[in-house]
Amino acid sequence: MEEMRGLAEIYYNVGEEGIRNDANKFFDSMDTKRDGKISLYEYLGFMALNHNGPLRQPQWFHKLDKEKKGFLKREDVRTLYYMINSGRPFCIGCGEFVGTVYFTCVKCFNVSCTLISVCLECYEANRIHHQHNQFLDNFALLEFKRTGSRLPALKAPARNPQDSHAGYPENTKKLRRIAKAYLRSTSEDSEEQKKIKKFVDSVDRLRFQNFMKDKACRGILGTKLELNSRDTDNFFKLLAKDPKKGLDKSDLKTFYYIVRSGRPFCGGDCGQFITGTFFTCYECFVADQKKCFYLCRECFKKGKFGKKHKLILDNYTLLHALGLANQVKKKNTPSNNAIGQINSANNILVQFVHGVKTAAAIASLLTAIGCVIM
């Protein structure tokens, strides 16, 4: 929940006045008593009319109530607003809200743009109660949508005990688990397996001094690998259990997944590799399939993105927008009616767009994204 609170406040503080106004209107529409706070009765009434799903349940009111005073403040409601707008799912395995990485059914996403998703823990344990077994993590799915690359053949992973990944930095353990899950789910795709094997065999115990120069890193994956020289040392240490010995085969497979799923370096002042949520420029995302502009949450929070990058979304919200745009396009909805269709389906304007203030502009944005992903 703290992750959601932090992201909601970043959007509210960094966004243009139009974004703050929309968030405030969301609060005001729930505050029927006009007393500047939201009671449980107001919350349940509003959610019953405007939202379908577990967030309508009373326990979410209490989870959102950070100060445990029995009512929601504006900051609490902004968190709810962000949770809905970013399309964060509930796991079909354990039923819990998934605030970080999730695995979603690719077939359902492509056909209906519905997020049928499981958390990392349920995916690892194969607690997937669904008619399809083609699941991909949200980072990799977004990258495949961006590049238009062929999706590898996917299968539901066999139940597998979690690896503790002892000896690796804490902030890379989850990344290694996700990489392992990706490799397991693509194990029956011969083309993907050939790429992985060629990459691992060619690099073989890569050492730091050759890290930036190694041709295998730059050529085998079929993608333009952009390593930020400011953070190469830290990135190498994240990958290697023992940096002095170099990267072993397990490390290289994680490295393969990182590039394959488009995990970026920050284009702001810090230049660091981003292990979790990142922000990207929508216009760069659509216009240039080779290189996008990315920011970590701290650099986005500081507004370190320049005037030319006007539409900034986090990776979760952007994937949600892709799904909504695809939904609108499949219904053959004219662009000037796109917002109305989305509002009718969700009863909430489900977009966080930095610098976009009008419905017409957002409709054009959705139409443009829809053209890209089909």
Coordinates of C-alpha atoms in Angstrom, one line a residue:
M1 CA 0.0 0.0 0.0
E2 CA 2.9 2.4 0.7
E3 CA 4.1 1.9 -2.9
M4 CA 0.7 3.0 -4.1
R5 CA 0.6 6.0 -1.8
G6 CA 4.0 7.1 -2.9
L7 CA 3.2 6.8 -6.6
A8 CA -0.2 8.6 -6.2
E9 CA 1.5 11.5 -4.5
I10 CA 4.2 11.8 -7.1
Y11 CA 1.6 12.0 -9.9
Y12 CA -0.4 14.6 -7.9
N13 CA 2.6 16.8 -7.1
V14 CA 4.4 16.6 -10.4
G15 CA 1.4 16.6 -12.7
E16 CA -0.1 19.6 -14.3
E17 CA -2.9 21.5 -12.7
G18 CA -5.4 19.5 -14.8
I19 CA -4.3 16.3 -13.1
R20 CA -4.7 17.8 -9.6
N21 CA -8.1 19.1 -10.6
D22 CA -9.2 15.6 -11.8
A23 CA -8.0 14.0 -8.6
N24 CA -9.8 16.6 -6.5
K25 CA -13.0 16.2 -8.5
F26 CA -12.8 12.4 -7.8
F27 CA -12.7 13.2 -4.1
D28 CA -15.5 15.7 -4.3
S29 CA -17.8 13.3 -6.2
M30 CA -17.4 10.9 -3.3
D31 CA -17.8 13.5 -0.5
T32 CA -21.5 13.8 -0.6
K33 CA -21.7 15.4 2.9
R34 CA -19.2 18.1 1.8
D35 CA -17.3 17.9 5.0
G36 CA -13.8 17.3 3.5
K37 CA -13.6 13.7 4.6
I38 CA -15.0 10.3 3.3
S39 CA -17.0 8.1 5.6
L40 CA -17.4 4.4 5.1
Y41 CA -21.0 5.0 4.0
E42 CA -19.9 7.5 1.4
Y43 CA -17.1 5.2 0.2
L44 CA -19.4 2.1 -0.2
G45 CA -22.1 4.1 -1.9
F46 CA -19.7 5.7 -4.4
M47 CA -17.9 2.4 -5.2
A48 CA -21.1 0.5 -5.6
L49 CA -22.2 2.9 -8.4
N50 CA -18.8 3.5 -10.0
H51 CA -16.6 0.5 -9.7
N52 CA -16.8 -3.3 -10.1
G53 CA -14.4 -5.5 -8.2
P54 CA -12.9 -6.1 -4.7
L55 CA -12.2 -2.5 -4.0
R56 CA -16.0 -2.1 -3.3
Q57 CA -15.5 -4.2 -0.2
P58 CA -15.4 -2.4 3.3
Q59 CA -11.9 -3.8 4.1
W60 CA -10.4 -1.6 1.4
F61 CA -11.8 1.5 3.1
H62 CA -9.9 0.5 6.2
K63 CA -6.7 -0.3 4.3
L64 CA -6.8 3.1 2.6
D65 CA -7.4 4.9 6.0
K66 CA -3.7 5.5 6.7
E67 CA -4.2 7.3 10.0
K68 CA -6.9 4.8 11.2
K69 CA -9.3 7.6 12.1
G70 CA -12.4 6.1 10.6
F71 CA -12.5 8.3 7.5
L72 CA -10.5 8.9 4.4
K73 CA -8.6 12.1 3.7
R74 CA -7.8 13.5 0.3
E75 CA -4.4 11.8 0.3
D76 CA -6.1 8.4 0.9
V77 CA -8.6 8.9 -1.9
R78 CA -5.8 9.9 -4.3
T79 CA -4.2 6.5 -3.6
L80 CA -7.5 4.9 -4.5
Y81 CA -7.7 7.0 -7.6
Y82 CA -4.2 5.9 -8.7
M83 CA -4.9 2.2 -8.0
I84 CA -7.9 2.3 -10.3
N85 CA -6.3 4.4 -13.0
S86 CA -3.2 2.3 -13.2
G87 CA -5.2 -0.9 -13.7
R88 CA -3.5 -2.8 -10.9
P89 CA -5.1 -6.3 -10.7
F90 CA -6.2 -8.7 -8.1
C91 CA -4.6 -12.1 -8.2
I92 CA -6.9 -14.9 -9.5
G93 CA -4.8 -17.4 -7.4
C94 CA -4.8 -15.9 -3.9
G95 CA -7.3 -13.1 -4.4
E96 CA -4.9 -10.5 -3.1
F97 CA -4.3 -7.0 -4.6
V98 CA -1.1 -7.0 -6.7
G99 CA 0.8 -3.8 -6.2
T100 CA 4.0 -4.9 -7.9
V101 CA 4.9 -7.2 -10.8
Y102 CA 2.2 -9.5 -12.0
F103 CA 1.7 -12.1 -14.7
T104 CA -1.2 -11.6 -17.1
C105 CA -2.9 -13.9 -19.6
V106 CA -1.6 -12.7 -23.0
K107 CA -4.5 -14.3 -24.9
C108 CA -7.2 -12.5 -22.8
F109 CA -5.3 -9.2 -23.0
N110 CA -5.0 -9.4 -26.8
V111 CA -8.7 -10.4 -27.3
S112 CA -10.5 -8.5 -24.6
C113 CA -7.9 -6.4 -22.9
T114 CA -9.0 -7.9 -19.6
L115 CA -6.3 -8.3 -17.0
I116 CA -6.5 -11.9 -15.9
S117 CA -3.5 -11.9 -13.6
V118 CA -1.6 -13.7 -10.9
C119 CA 1.0 -12.5 -8.4
L120 CA 4.6 -13.7 -8.6
E121 CA 4.1 -16.2 -5.7
C122 CA 1.1 -17.8 -7.3
Y123 CA 2.8 -18.0 -10.7
E124 CA 5.8 -19.7 -9.1
A125 CA 3.5 -22.2 -7.4
N126 CA 1.3 -22.6 -10.6
R127 CA -1.8 -21.5 -8.8
I128 CA -3.4 -20.4 -12.0
H129 CA -7.1 -21.3 -12.2
H130 CA -7.8 -20.1 -15.8
Q131 CA -8.7 -21.6 -19.1
H132 CA -5.5 -20.4 -20.8
N133 CA -1.9 -21.0 -19.7
Q134 CA -0.1 -18.2 -21.7
F135 CA 1.0 -15.8 -19.0
L136 CA 3.7 -13.1 -19.2
D137 CA 4.9 -10.6 -16.7
N138 CA 3.7 -7.0 -17.2
F139 CA 7.2 -5.6 -17.9
A140 CA 7.9 -8.1 -20.7
L141 CA 4.3 -7.7 -22.1
L142 CA 4.7 -3.9 -22.3
E143 CA 8.1 -4.3 -24.1
F144 CA 6.7 -6.8 -26.7
K145 CA 3.8 -4.4 -27.3
R146 CA 6.3 -1.5 -27.8
T147 CA 8.5 -3.3 -30.3
G148 CA 5.9 -5.4 -32.0
S149 CA 8.1 -8.4 -31.6
R150 CA 6.9 -12.0 -31.9
L151 CA 5.7 -13.3 -28.6
P152 CA 7.5 -16.5 -27.6
A153 CA 5.4 -19.7 -27.1
L154 CA 4.3 -19.7 -23.5
K155 CA 3.2 -22.4 -21.1
A156 CA 2.1 -22.5 -17.5
P157 CA 5.2 -23.3 -15.4
A158 CA 5.4 -26.5 -13.4
R159 CA 5.3 -26.0 -9.7
N160 CA 8.7 -25.0 -8.5
P161 CA 10.1 -24.2 -5.1
Q162 CA 11.3 -20.7 -4.6
D163 CA 15.0 -20.1 -4.9
S164 CA 16.3 -17.9 -2.0
H165 CA 19.0 -16.5 -4.4
A166 CA 21.2 -16.2 -1.4
G167 CA 24.3 -14.0 -1.9
Y168 CA 22.6 -11.6 -4.3
P169 CA 21.6 -8.0 -3.4
E170 CA 18.1 -7.7 -2.0
N171 CA 16.9 -5.4 -4.8
T172 CA 17.8 -7.9 -7.4
K173 CA 16.4 -11.1 -5.9
K174 CA 12.8 -10.5 -7.1
L175 CA 14.2 -9.6 -10.5
R176 CA 16.0 -12.9 -10.7
R177 CA 12.8 -14.7 -9.7
I178 CA 10.9 -13.0 -12.5
A179 CA 13.6 -13.9 -14.9
K180 CA 13.5 -17.5 -13.9
A181 CA 9.8 -17.6 -14.3
Y182 CA 10.1 -16.1 -17.8
L183 CA 12.7 -18.7 -18.8
R184 CA 10.6 -21.6 -17.5
S185 CA 7.4 -20.3 -19.3
T186 CA 9.3 -20.1 -22.6
S187 CA 11.1 -23.4 -22.3
E188 CA 9.1 -25.0 -25.2
D189 CA 9.8 -22.2 -27.6
S190 CA 12.8 -23.5 -29.7
E191 CA 13.6 -20.2 -31.2
E192 CA 13.7 -18.4 -27.8
Q193 CA 15.8 -21.2 -26.3
K194 CA 18.3 -21.0 -29.2
K195 CA 18.7 -17.3 -28.5
I196 CA 19.3 -17.9 -24.8
K197 CA 21.8 -20.7 -25.4
K198 CA 23.7 -18.7 -28.0
F199 CA 23.9 -15.7 -25.7
V200 CA 25.0 -17.6 -22.6
D201 CA 27.6 -19.7 -24.5
S202 CA 29.0 -16.8 -26.4
V203 CA 29.6 -14.6 -23.4
D204 CA 30.7 -17.3 -20.9
R205 CA 31.9 -15.8 -17.5
L206 CA 31.8 -12.3 -18.7
R207 CA 34.0 -10.0 -16.7
F208 CA 33.5 -6.3 -15.9
Q209 CA 36.3 -5.0 -18.2
N210 CA 34.6 -6.6 -21.2
F211 CA 31.1 -5.9 -20.1
M212 CA 30.5 -2.8 -22.3
K213 CA 32.5 -4.1 -25.2
D214 CA 31.2 -7.6 -25.6
K215 CA 29.6 -8.0 -29.0
A216 CA 27.4 -10.9 -27.8
C217 CA 25.6 -8.6 -25.4
R218 CA 24.8 -6.1 -28.2
G219 CA 24.0 -8.4 -31.1
I220 CA 22.6 -11.8 -30.1
L221 CA 19.4 -10.5 -28.5
G222 CA 18.2 -8.8 -31.7
T223 CA 17.8 -5.6 -29.9
K224 CA 19.9 -2.4 -29.4
L225 CA 21.3 -2.8 -25.9
E226 CA 21.7 0.6 -24.2
L227 CA 23.9 0.4 -21.1
N228 CA 24.4 3.6 -19.3
S229 CA 28.1 4.1 -18.6
R230 CA 27.3 6.1 -15.4
D231 CA 25.8 3.0 -13.7
T232 CA 27.5 0.1 -15.4
D233 CA 29.5 -0.8 -12.2
N234 CA 26.4 -1.0 -10.0
F235 CA 24.5 -2.8 -12.7
F236 CA 27.2 -5.5 -13.0
K237 CA 27.2 -5.9 -9.2
L238 CA 23.5 -6.4 -9.2
L239 CA 23.8 -9.2 -11.7
A240 CA 26.8 -11.0 -10.3
K241 CA 26.9 -13.0 -7.1
D242 CA 30.6 -12.6 -7.0
P243 CA 31.7 -9.6 -9.2
K244 CA 35.4 -10.7 -9.0
K245 CA 34.5 -14.0 -10.8
G246 CA 32.2 -12.4 -13.3
L247 CA 28.8 -13.5 -14.4
D248 CA 27.9 -17.2 -14.4
K249 CA 25.3 -18.8 -16.6
S250 CA 22.5 -18.0 -14.1
D251 CA 23.5 -14.4 -14.1
L252 CA 23.6 -14.2 -17.9
K253 CA 20.1 -15.7 -18.1
T254 CA 18.9 -13.0 -15.8
F255 CA 20.7 -10.5 -18.0
Y256 CA 19.0 -11.9 -21.1
Y257 CA 15.6 -11.4 -19.5
I258 CA 16.4 -7.8 -18.5
V259 CA 17.1 -6.9 -22.1
R260 CA 14.3 -9.0 -23.5
S261 CA 11.7 -7.4 -21.2
G262 CA 13.0 -3.8 -21.8
R263 CA 14.1 -3.1 -18.2
P264 CA 15.6 0.4 -18.5
F265 CA 18.3 2.7 -17.1
C266 CA 17.1 6.1 -15.9
G267 CA 17.5 8.9 -18.4
G268 CA 17.5 11.5 -15.6
D269 CA 20.4 12.7 -13.4
C270 CA 21.0 9.4 -11.6
G271 CA 21.5 7.1 -14.6
Q272 CA 20.7 4.1 -12.5
F273 CA 19.3 0.8 -13.6
I274 CA 15.6 0.7 -12.6
T275 CA 14.6 -2.6 -10.9
G276 CA 11.0 -1.7 -10.3
T277 CA 8.4 0.9 -11.5
F278 CA 9.7 3.3 -14.2
F279 CA 8.2 6.3 -16.0
T280 CA 8.4 6.7 -19.7
C281 CA 7.5 9.4 -22.3
Y282 CA 4.5 8.3 -24.2
E283 CA 5.5 10.2 -27.4
C284 CA 8.9 8.5 -27.3
F285 CA 7.2 5.1 -26.7
V286 CA 5.1 5.5 -29.8
A287 CA 7.4 7.3 -32.1
D288 CA 10.7 5.4 -31.7
Q289 CA 10.8 1.7 -31.2
K290 CA 14.6 1.6 -30.8
K291 CA 15.0 4.0 -27.9
C292 CA 12.6 5.4 -25.3
F293 CA 13.1 8.0 -22.5
Y294 CA 12.8 6.5 -19.1
L295 CA 12.9 7.8 -15.5
C296 CA 13.1 6.3 -12.1
R297 CA 10.5 7.5 -9.6
E298 CA 13.0 9.9 -7.9
C299 CA 14.0 11.7 -11.0
F300 CA 10.4 11.9 -12.2
K301 CA 9.5 13.3 -8.7
K302 CA 12.1 16.0 -9.3
G303 CA 10.7 16.8 -12.7
K304 CA 13.9 15.8 -14.4
F305 CA 12.5 15.2 -17.9
G306 CA 12.7 18.4 -19.8
K307 CA 10.0 20.3 -21.8
K308 CA 10.1 18.0 -24.8
H309 CA 8.7 15.1 -22.8
K310 CA 5.2 16.1 -22.0
L311 CA 3.3 12.8 -21.6
I312 CA 4.8 10.8 -18.8
L313 CA 3.2 7.5 -17.6
D314 CA 4.5 4.8 -15.3
N315 CA 4.8 1.4 -16.9
Y316 CA 1.7 0.0 -15.1
T317 CA -0.6 2.8 -16.2
L318 CA 0.8 2.7 -19.7
L319 CA 0.0 -1.0 -20.1
H320 CA -3.5 -0.3 -18.8
A321 CA -3.9 2.5 -21.3
L322 CA -2.8 0.1 -24.1
G323 CA -5.5 -2.3 -23.1
L324 CA -8.2 0.4 -23.0
A325 CA -7.2 1.8 -26.3
N326 CA -7.3 -1.7 -27.9
Q327 CA -10.8 -2.2 -26.3
V328 CA -12.0 1.1 -27.9
K329 CA -10.6 0.2 -31.3
K330 CA -12.1 -3.3 -31.3
K331 CA -15.5 -1.7 -30.8
N332 CA -14.8 0.6 -33.9
T333 CA -15.4 3.6 -31.7
P334 CA -14.6 7.0 -33.4
S335 CA -11.8 8.8 -31.7
N336 CA -14.0 11.7 -30.5
N337 CA -16.2 9.2 -28.6
A338 CA -13.3 7.2 -27.1
I339 CA -13.5 8.9 -23.7
G340 CA -17.3 8.4 -23.5
Q341 CA -16.9 4.7 -24.2
I342 CA -14.3 4.2 -21.6
N343 CA -16.2 6.2 -19.0
S344 CA -19.3 4.2 -19.8
A345 CA -17.5 0.9 -19.2
N346 CA -15.6 2.0 -16.1
N347 CA -17.5 5.0 -14.8
I348 CA -14.1 6.6 -14.0
L349 CA -11.8 8.4 -16.3
V350 CA -9.0 5.8 -16.2
Q351 CA -6.0 7.9 -17.4
F352 CA -3.1 9.6 -15.7
V353 CA -1.6 11.8 -18.5
H354 CA 1.1 14.4 -17.7
G355 CA 0.1 17.6 -19.4
V356 CA -3.1 16.5 -21.1
K357 CA -6.1 18.5 -19.9
T358 CA -8.9 17.9 -22.4
A359 CA -11.0 14.9 -23.3
A360 CA -10.3 15.5 -26.9
A361 CA -6.5 15.3 -26.3
I362 CA -6.9 12.1 -24.3
A363 CA -9.1 10.6 -27.0
S364 CA -6.4 11.4 -29.6
L365 CA -3.8 9.8 -27.3
L366 CA -5.8 6.6 -26.9
T367 CA -6.5 6.4 -30.7
A368 CA -2.8 6.8 -31.4
I369 CA -1.8 4.1 -28.9
G370 CA -4.5 1.8 -30.4
C371 CA -2.9 2.2 -33.9
V372 CA 0.5 1.3 -32.5
I373 CA -0.4 -1.9 -30.7
M374 CA -2.5 -3.6 -33.4

